[in-house]
PDB file of C-alpha atoms in Angstrom:
ATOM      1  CA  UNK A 498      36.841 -42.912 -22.398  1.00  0.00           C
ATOM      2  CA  UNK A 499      39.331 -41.635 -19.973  1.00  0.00           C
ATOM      3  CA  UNK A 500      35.590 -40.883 -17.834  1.00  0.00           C
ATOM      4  CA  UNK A 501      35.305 -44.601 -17.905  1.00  0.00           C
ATOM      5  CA  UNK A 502      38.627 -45.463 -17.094  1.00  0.00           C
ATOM      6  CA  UNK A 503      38.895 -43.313 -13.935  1.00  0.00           C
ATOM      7  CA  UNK A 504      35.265 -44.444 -12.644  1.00  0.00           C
ATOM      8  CA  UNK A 505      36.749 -47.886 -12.902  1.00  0.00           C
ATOM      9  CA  UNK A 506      40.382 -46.914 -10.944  1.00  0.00           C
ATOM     10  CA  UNK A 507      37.843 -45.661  -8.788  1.00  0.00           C
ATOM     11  CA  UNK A 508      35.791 -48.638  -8.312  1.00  0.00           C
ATOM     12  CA  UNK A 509      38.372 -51.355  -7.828  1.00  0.00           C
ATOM     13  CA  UNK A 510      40.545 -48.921  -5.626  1.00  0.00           C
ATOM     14  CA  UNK A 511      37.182 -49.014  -3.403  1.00  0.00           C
ATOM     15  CA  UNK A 512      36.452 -52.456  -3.345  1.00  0.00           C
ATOM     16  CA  UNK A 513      40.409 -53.227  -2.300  1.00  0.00           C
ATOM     17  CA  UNK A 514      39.535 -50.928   0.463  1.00  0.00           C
ATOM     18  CA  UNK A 515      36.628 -52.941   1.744  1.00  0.00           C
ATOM     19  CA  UNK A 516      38.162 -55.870   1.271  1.00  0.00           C
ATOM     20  CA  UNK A 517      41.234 -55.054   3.300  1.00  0.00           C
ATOM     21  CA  UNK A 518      39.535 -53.389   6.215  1.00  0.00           C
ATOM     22  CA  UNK A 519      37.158 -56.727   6.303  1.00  0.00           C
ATOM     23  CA  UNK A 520      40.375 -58.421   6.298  1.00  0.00           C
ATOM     24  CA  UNK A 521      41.883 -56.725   9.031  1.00  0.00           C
ATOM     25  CA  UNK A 522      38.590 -56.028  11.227  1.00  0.00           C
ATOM     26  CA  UNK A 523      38.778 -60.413  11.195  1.00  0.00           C
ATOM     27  CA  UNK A 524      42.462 -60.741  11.607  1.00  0.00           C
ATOM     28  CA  UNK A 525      42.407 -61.103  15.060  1.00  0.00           C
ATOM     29  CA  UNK A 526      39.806 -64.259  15.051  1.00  0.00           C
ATOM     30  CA  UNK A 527      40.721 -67.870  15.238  1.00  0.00           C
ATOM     31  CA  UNK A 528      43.065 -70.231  17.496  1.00  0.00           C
ATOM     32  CA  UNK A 529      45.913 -68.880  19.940  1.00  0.00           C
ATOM     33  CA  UNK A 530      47.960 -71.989  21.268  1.00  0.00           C
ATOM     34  CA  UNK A 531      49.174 -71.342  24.906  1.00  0.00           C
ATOM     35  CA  UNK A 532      52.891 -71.284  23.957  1.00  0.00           C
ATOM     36  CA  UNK A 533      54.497 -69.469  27.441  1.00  0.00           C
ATOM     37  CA  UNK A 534      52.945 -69.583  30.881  1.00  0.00           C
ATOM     38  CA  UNK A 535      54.683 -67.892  34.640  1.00  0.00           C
ATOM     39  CA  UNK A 536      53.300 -68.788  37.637  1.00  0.00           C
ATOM     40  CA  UNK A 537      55.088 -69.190  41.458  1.00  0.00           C
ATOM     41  CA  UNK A 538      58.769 -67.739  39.981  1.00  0.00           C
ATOM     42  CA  UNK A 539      58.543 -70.685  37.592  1.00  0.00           C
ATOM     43  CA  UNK A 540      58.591 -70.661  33.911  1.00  0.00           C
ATOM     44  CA  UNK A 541      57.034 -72.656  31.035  1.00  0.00           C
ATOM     45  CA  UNK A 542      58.063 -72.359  27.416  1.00  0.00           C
ATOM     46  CA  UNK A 543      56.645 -74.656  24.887  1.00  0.00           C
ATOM     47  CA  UNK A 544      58.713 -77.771  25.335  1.00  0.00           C
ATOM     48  CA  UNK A 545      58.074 -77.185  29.483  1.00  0.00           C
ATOM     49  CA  UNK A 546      54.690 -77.039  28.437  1.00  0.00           C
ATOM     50  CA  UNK A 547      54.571 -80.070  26.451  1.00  0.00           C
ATOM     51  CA  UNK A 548      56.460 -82.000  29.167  1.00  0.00           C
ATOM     52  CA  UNK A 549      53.509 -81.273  31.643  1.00  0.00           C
ATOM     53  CA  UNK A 550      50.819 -81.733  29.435  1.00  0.00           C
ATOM     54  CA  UNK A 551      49.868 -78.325  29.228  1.00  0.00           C
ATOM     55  CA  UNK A 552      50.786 -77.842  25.218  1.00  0.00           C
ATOM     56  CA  UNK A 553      46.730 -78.477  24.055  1.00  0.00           C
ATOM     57  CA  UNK A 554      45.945 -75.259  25.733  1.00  0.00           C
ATOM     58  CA  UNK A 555      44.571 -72.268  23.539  1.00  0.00           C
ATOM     59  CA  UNK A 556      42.231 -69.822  23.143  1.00  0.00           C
ATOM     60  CA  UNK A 557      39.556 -69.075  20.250  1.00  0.00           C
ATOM     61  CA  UNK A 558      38.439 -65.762  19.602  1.00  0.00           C
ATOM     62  CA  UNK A 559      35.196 -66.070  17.897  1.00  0.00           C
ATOM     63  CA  UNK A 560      33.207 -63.224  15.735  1.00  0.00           C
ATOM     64  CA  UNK A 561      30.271 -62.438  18.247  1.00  0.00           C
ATOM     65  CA  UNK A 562      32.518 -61.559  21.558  1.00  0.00           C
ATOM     66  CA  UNK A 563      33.040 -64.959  23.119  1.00  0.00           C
ATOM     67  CA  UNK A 564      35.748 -66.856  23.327  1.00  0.00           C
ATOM     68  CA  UNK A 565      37.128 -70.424  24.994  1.00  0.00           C
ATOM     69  CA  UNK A 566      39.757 -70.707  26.843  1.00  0.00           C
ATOM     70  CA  UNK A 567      40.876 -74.443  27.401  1.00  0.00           C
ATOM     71  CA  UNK A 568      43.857 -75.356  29.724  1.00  0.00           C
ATOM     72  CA  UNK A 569      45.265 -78.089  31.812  1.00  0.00           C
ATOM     73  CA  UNK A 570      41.810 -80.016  30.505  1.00  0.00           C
ATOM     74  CA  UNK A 571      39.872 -77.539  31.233  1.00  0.00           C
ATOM     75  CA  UNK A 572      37.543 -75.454  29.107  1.00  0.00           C
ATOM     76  CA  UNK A 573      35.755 -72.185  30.157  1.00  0.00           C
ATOM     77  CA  UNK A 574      33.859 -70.270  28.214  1.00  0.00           C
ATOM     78  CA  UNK A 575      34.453 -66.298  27.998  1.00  0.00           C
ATOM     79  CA  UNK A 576      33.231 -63.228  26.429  1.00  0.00           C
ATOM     80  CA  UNK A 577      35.811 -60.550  25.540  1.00  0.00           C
ATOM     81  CA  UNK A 578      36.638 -56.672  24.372  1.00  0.00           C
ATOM     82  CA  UNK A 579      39.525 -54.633  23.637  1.00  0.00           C
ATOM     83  CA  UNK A 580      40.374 -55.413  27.544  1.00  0.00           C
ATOM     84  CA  UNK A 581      39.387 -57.913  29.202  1.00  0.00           C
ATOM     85  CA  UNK A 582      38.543 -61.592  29.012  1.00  0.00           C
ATOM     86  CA  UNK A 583      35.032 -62.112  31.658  1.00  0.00           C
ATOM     87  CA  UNK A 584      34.217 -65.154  32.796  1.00  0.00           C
ATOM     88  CA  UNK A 585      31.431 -65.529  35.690  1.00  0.00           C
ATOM     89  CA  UNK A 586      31.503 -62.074  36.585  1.00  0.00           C
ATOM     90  CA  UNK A 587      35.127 -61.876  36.501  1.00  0.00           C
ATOM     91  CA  UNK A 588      37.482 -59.950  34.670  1.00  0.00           C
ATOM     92  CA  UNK A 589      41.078 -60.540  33.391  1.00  0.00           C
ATOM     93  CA  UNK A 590      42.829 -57.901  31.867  1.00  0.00           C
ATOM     94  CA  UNK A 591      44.986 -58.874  28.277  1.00  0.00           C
ATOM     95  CA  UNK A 592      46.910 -57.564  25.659  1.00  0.00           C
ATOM     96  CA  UNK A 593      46.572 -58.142  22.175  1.00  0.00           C
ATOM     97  CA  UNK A 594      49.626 -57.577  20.102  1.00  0.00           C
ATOM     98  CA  UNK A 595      51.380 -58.879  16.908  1.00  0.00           C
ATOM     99  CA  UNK A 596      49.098 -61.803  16.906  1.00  0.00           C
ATOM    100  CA  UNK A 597      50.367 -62.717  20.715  1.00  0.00           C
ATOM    101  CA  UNK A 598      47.492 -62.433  23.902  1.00  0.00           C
ATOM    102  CA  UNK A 599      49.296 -61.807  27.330  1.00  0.00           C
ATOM    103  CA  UNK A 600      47.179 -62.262  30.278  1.00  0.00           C
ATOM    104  CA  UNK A 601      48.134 -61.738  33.874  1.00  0.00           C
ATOM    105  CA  UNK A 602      46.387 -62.656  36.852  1.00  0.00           C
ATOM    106  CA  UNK A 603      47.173 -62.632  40.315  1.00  0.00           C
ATOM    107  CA  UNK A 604      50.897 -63.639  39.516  1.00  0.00           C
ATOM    108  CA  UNK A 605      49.990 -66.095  36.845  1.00  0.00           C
ATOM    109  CA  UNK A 606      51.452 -64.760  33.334  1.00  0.00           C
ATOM    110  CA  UNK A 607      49.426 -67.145  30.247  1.00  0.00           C
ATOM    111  CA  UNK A 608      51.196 -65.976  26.578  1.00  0.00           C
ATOM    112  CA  UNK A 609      49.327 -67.444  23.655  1.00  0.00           C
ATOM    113  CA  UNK A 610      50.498 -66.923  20.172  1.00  0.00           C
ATOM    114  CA  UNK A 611      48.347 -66.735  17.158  1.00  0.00           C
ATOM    115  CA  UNK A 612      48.415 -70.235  15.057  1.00  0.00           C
ATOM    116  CA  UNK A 613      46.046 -71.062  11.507  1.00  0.00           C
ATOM    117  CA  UNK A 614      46.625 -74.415  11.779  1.00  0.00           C
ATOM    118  CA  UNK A 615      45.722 -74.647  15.191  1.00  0.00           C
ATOM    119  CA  UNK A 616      42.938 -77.228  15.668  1.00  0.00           C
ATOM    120  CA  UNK A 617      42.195 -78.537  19.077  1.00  0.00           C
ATOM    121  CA  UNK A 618      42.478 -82.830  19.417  1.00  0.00           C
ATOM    122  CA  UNK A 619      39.049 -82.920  20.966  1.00  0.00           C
ATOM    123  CA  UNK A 620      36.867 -80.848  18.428  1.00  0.00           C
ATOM    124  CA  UNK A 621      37.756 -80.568  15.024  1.00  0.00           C
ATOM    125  CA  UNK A 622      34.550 -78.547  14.725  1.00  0.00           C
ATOM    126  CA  UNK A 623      35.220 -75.414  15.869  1.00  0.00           C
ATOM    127  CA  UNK A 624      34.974 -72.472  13.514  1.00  0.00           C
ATOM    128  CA  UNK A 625      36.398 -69.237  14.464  1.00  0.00           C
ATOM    129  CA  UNK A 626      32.223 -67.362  14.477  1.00  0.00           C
TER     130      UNK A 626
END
């Protein structure tokens, strides 16, 4: 009985573990809403940002290395790593952090925070793979 019992510990203590390194391996996936942005001495927080026009911009991580970046009406698509954003050869250095990407780029500063509920107005279809 107590053979039983400890094979069983054993078991679920295992599965928790898979399940919360699956968690964590996807945690950084999904919708980050532009929500700071420095550029020519001149800063943007959110309600700047939303003045302007400029509060629909994001970026989506998705599961396979690519990502989209859309700004100012503009959408690009990207592949990524622990790094660097690349787009068209190019590469753009970022931090990921707390659930907040930094990226800085010839004195252009873009902070994007991490947001679930984050859906973009013109697709509703996106998934985050």
């Amino acid at each position: 009985m107590k053979r039983i019992f400890t094979i069983s510990v054993a078991a679920v203590m295992a599965l928790l573990m898979v399940l919360s390194l699956t968690a964590c391996g996807n945690s950084t996936l999904g919708y980050y809403k532009l929500t700071s942005a420095e550029a020519s001495g001149m800063s943007f927080d959110s309600s700047t940002l939303a003045a302007v026009g400029m509060d629909k911009g994001y970026i989506l991580l998705k599961e396979d290395g690519k990502a989209k970046l859309s700004a100012a009406g503009q959408e690009q698509e990207l592949t990524y790593d622990d790094k660097n954003f690349t787009a068209d050869g190019e590469s753009i250095p970022y931090t990921l952090k707390d659930g907040v990407i930094t990226m800085e780029k010839d004195g252009t500063k873009l902070v994007f925070t991490f947001d679930a509920n984050f859906k973009p107005e013109a697709s509703t279809t996106e998934s985050s793979k």
